[in-house]
mmCIF file of C-alpha atoms in Angstrom:
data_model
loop_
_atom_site.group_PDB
_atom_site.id
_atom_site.type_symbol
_atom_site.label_atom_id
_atom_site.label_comp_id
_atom_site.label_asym_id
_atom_site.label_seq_id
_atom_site.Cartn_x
_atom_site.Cartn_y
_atom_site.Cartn_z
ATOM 1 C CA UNK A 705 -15.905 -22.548 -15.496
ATOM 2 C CA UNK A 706 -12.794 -20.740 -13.986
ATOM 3 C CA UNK A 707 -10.335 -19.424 -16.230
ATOM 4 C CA UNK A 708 -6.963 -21.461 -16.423
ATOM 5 C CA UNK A 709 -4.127 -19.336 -15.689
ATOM 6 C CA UNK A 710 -1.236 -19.116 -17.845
ATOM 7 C CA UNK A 711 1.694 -20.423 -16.012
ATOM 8 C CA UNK A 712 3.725 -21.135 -19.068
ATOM 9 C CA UNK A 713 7.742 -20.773 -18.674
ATOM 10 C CA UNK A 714 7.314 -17.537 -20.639
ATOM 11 C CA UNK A 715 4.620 -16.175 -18.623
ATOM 12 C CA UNK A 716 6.817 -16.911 -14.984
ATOM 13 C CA UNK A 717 9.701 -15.338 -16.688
ATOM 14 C CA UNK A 718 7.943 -12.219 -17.266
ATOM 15 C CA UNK A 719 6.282 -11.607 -13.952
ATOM 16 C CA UNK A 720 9.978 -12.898 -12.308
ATOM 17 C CA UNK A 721 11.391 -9.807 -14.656
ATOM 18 C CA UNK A 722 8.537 -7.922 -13.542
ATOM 19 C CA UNK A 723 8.979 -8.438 -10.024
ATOM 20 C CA UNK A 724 12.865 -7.589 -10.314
ATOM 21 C CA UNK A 725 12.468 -4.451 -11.569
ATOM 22 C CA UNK A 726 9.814 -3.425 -9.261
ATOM 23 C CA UNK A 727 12.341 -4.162 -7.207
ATOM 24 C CA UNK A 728 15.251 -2.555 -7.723
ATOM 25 C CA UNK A 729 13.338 0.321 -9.640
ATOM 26 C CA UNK A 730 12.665 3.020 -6.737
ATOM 27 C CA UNK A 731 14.943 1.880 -4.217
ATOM 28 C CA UNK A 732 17.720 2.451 -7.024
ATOM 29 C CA UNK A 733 18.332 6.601 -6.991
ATOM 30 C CA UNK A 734 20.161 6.420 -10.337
ATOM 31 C CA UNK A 735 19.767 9.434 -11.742
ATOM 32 C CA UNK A 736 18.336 10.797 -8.756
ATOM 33 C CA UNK A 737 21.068 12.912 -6.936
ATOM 34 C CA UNK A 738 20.150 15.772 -5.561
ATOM 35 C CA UNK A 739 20.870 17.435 -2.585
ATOM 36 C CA UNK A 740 16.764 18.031 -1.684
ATOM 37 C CA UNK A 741 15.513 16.917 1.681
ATOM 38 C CA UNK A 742 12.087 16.251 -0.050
ATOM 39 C CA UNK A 743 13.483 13.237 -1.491
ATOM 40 C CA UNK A 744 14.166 11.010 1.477
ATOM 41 C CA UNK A 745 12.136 9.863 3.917
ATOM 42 C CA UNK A 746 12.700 13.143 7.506
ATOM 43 C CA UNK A 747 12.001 13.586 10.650
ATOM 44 C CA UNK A 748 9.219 16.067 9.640
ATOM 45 C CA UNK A 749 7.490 13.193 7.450
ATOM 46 C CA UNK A 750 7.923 10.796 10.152
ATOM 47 C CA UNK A 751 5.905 13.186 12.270
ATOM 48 C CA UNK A 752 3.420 13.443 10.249
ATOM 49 C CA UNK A 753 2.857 9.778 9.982
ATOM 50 C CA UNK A 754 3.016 9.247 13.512
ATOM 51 C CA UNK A 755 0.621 11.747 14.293
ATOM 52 C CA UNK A 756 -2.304 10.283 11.610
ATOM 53 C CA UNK A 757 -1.424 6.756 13.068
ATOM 54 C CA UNK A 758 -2.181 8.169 16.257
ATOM 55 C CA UNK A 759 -5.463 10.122 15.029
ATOM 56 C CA UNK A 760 -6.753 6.859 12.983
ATOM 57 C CA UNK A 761 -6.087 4.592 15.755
ATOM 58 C CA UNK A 762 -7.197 6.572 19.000
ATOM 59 C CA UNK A 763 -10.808 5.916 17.156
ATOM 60 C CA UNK A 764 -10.628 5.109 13.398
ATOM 61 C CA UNK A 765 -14.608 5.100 13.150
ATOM 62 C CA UNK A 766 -14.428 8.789 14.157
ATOM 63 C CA UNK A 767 -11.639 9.865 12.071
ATOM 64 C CA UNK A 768 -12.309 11.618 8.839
ATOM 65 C CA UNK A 769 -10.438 12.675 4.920
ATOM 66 C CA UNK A 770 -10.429 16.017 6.873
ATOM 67 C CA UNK A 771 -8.302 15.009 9.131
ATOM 68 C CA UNK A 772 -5.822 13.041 6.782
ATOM 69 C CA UNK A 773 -5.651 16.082 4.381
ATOM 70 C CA UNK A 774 -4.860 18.448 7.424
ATOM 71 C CA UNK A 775 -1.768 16.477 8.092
ATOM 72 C CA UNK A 776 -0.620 15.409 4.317
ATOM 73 C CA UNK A 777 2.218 16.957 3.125
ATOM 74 C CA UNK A 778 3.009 16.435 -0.898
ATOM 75 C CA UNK A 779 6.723 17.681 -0.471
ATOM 76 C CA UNK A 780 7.158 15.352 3.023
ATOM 77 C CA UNK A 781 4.884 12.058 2.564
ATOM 78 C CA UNK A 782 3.879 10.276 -0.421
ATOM 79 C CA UNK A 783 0.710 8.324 -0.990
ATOM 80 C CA UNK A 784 0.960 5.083 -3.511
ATOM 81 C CA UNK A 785 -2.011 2.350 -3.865
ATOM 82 C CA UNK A 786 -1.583 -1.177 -4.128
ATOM 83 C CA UNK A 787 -2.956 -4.069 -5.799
ATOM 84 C CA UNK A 788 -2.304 -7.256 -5.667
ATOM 85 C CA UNK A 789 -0.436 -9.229 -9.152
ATOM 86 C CA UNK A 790 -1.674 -12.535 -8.630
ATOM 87 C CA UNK A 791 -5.208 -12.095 -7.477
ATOM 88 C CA UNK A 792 -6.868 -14.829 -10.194
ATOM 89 C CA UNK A 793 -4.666 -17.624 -8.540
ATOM 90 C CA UNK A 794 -6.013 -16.689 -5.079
ATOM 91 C CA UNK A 795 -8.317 -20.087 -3.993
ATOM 92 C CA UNK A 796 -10.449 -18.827 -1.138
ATOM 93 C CA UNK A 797 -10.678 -16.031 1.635
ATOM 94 C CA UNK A 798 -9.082 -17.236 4.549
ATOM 95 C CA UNK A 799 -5.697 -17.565 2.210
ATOM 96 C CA UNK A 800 -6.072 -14.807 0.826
ATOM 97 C CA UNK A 801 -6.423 -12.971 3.753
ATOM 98 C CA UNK A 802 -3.462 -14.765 5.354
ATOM 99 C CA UNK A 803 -1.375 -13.178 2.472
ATOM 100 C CA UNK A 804 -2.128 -9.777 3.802
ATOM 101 C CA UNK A 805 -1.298 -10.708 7.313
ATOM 102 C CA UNK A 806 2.684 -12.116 5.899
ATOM 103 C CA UNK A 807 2.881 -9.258 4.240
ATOM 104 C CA UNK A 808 2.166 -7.101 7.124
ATOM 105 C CA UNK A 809 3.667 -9.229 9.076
ATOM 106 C CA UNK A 810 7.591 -9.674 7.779
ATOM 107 C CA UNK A 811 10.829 -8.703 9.967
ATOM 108 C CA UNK A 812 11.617 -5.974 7.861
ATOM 109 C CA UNK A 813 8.313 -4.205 8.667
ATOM 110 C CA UNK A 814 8.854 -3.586 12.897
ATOM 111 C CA UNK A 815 11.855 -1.278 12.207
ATOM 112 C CA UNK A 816 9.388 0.539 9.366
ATOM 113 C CA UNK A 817 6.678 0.954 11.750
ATOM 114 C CA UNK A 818 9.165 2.068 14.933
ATOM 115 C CA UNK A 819 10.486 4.463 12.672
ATOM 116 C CA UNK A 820 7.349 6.003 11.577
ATOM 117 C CA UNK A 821 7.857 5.016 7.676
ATOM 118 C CA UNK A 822 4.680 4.210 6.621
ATOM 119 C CA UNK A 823 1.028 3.524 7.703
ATOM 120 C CA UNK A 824 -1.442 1.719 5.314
ATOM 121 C CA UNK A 825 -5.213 -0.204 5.119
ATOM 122 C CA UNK A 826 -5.290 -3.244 3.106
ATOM 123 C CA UNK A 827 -8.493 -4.705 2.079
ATOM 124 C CA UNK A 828 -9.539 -8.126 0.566
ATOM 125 C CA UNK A 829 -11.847 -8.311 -1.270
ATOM 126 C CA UNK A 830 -14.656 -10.917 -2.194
ATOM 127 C CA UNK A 831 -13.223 -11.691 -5.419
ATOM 128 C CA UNK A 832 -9.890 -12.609 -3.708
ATOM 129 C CA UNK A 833 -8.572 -9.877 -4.410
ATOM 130 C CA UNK A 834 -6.344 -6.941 -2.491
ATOM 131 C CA UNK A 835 -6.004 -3.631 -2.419
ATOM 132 C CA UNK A 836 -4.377 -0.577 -0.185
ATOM 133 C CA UNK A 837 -3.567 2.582 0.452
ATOM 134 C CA UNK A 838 -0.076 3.493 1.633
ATOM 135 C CA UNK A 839 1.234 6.804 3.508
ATOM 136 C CA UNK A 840 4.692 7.112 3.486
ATOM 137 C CA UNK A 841 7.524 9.285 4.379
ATOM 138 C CA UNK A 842 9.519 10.378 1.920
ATOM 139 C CA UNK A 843 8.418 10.438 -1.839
ATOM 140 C CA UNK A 844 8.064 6.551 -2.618
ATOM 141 C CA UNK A 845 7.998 2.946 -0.874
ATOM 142 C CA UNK A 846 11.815 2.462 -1.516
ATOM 143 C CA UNK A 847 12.428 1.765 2.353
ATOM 144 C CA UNK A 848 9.327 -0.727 2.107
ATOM 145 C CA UNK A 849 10.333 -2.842 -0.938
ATOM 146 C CA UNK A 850 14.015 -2.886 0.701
ATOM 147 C CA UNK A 851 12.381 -4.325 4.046
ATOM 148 C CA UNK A 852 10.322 -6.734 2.399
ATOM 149 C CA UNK A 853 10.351 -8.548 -0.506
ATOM 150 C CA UNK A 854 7.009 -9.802 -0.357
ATOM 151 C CA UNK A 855 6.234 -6.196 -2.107
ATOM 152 C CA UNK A 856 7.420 -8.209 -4.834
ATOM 153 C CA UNK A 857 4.180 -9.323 -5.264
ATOM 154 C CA UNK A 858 1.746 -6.270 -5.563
ATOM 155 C CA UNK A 859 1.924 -3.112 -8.101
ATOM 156 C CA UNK A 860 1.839 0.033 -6.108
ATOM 157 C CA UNK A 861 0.665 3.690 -7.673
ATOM 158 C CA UNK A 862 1.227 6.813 -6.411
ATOM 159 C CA UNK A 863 -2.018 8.963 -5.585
ATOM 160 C CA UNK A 864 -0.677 12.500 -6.155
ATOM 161 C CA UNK A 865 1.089 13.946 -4.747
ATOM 162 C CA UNK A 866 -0.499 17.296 -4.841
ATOM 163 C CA UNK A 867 -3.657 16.805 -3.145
ATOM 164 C CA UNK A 868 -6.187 17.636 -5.607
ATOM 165 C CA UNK A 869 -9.621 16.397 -6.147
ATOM 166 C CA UNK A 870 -9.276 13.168 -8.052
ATOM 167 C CA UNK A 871 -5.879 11.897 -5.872
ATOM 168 C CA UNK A 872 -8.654 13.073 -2.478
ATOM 169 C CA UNK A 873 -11.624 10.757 -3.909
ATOM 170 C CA UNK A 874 -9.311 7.990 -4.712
ATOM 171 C CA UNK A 875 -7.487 7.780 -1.402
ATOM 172 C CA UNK A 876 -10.942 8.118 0.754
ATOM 173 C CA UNK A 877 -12.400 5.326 -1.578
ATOM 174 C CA UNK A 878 -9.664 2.888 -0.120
ATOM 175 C CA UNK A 879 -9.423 4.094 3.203
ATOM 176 C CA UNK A 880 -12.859 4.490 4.113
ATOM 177 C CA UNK A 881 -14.936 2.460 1.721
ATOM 178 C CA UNK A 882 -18.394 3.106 1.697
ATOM 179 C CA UNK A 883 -21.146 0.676 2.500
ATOM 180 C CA UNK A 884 -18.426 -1.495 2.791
ATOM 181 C CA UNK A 885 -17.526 -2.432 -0.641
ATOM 182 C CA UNK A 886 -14.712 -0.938 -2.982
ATOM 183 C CA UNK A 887 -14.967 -0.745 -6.595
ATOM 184 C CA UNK A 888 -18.631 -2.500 -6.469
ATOM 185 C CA UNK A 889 -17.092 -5.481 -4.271
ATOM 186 C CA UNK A 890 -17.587 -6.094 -0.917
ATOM 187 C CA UNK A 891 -14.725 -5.682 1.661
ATOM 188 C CA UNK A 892 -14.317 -9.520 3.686
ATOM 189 C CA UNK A 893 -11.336 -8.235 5.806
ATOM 190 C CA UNK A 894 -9.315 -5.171 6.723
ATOM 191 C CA UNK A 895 -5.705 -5.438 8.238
ATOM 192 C CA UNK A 896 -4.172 -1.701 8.831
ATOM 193 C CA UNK A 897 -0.479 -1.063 9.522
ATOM 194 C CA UNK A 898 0.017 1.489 12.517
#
């Protein structure tokens, strides 16, 4: 028998709290002013995204870590996972999958993409759940959560930034998942964000 969810006042008023932080949390800069080019999104990071989203699109079956890591740039681009919050109230695939597509698919996210912000890969998974891998320019999602507040919904991570071992394993395990399953479950749909 499925587990009943807990969608008691209290419970809706955390996640609501939650989701208002996450929120207004990196897009804030308090605290944060420096006069460092590293910490807003450039022209140089914007490069760099455009030219992966042009590598991993011209022929993403072809395209390798290798040539992600010979682009990333720790002090340029950021990379953050994400997961999705609400994954046990998920009630079948195609839904689930169409929650990927709105997110992907919100007005805020055409001036992101035009401006070479951010590329990602979102998987769902067979146990309804989501998960991604974000590349961004700049050093966090802070243009993505202003753009779209379905964000809201998902916890992202950052993956780094220095490019060591650990941070190269994880990000390869979520872009390019192997047999087609991530963390031992099978991948039902992938929507990527070029």
């Amino acid at each position: 028998m499925a587990e009943k969810l807990d969608t008691s006042p209290e419970e809706e008023a955390i996640k609501d709290e939650a989701r208002e932080l996450m929120t207004g949390l990196v897009g804030s800069g308090a605290g944060d002013q420096t006069n460092d080019s590293a910490g807003a999104p450039t022209a140089d990071g914007a490069d760099i995204i455009k030219a992966w989203k042009s590598k991993y699109s011209a022929a993403p079956e072809d395209t390798t870590m290798e040539d992600f890591w010979s682009l990333y740039d720790p002090y340029l681009t950021s990379i953050w996972k994400m997961v999705y919050d609400e994954a046990d109230s998920n009630e079948n695939l195609k839904e689930t999958i169409g929650f990927v597509e709105d997110l992907l698919a919100q007005p805020g996210m055409t001036q992101l993409k035009k401006d070479h912000d951010c590329w990602c890969v979102v998987h769902t998974l067979e146990n309804l759940g989501i998960e991604g891998v974000w590349l961004f320019n700049g050093p966090d999602p802070s243009k993505l959560f202003a753009a779209n507040e379905d964000t809201s919904w998902y916890t992202f991570t950052q993956l780094g930034p220095e490019a060591i071992d650990p941070v190269k394993a994880a990000v390869a395990k979520i872009t390019m998942p192997i047999e087609g399953k991530l963390n031992g479950k099978v991948v039902k749909d992938t929507k990527v964000f070029c």
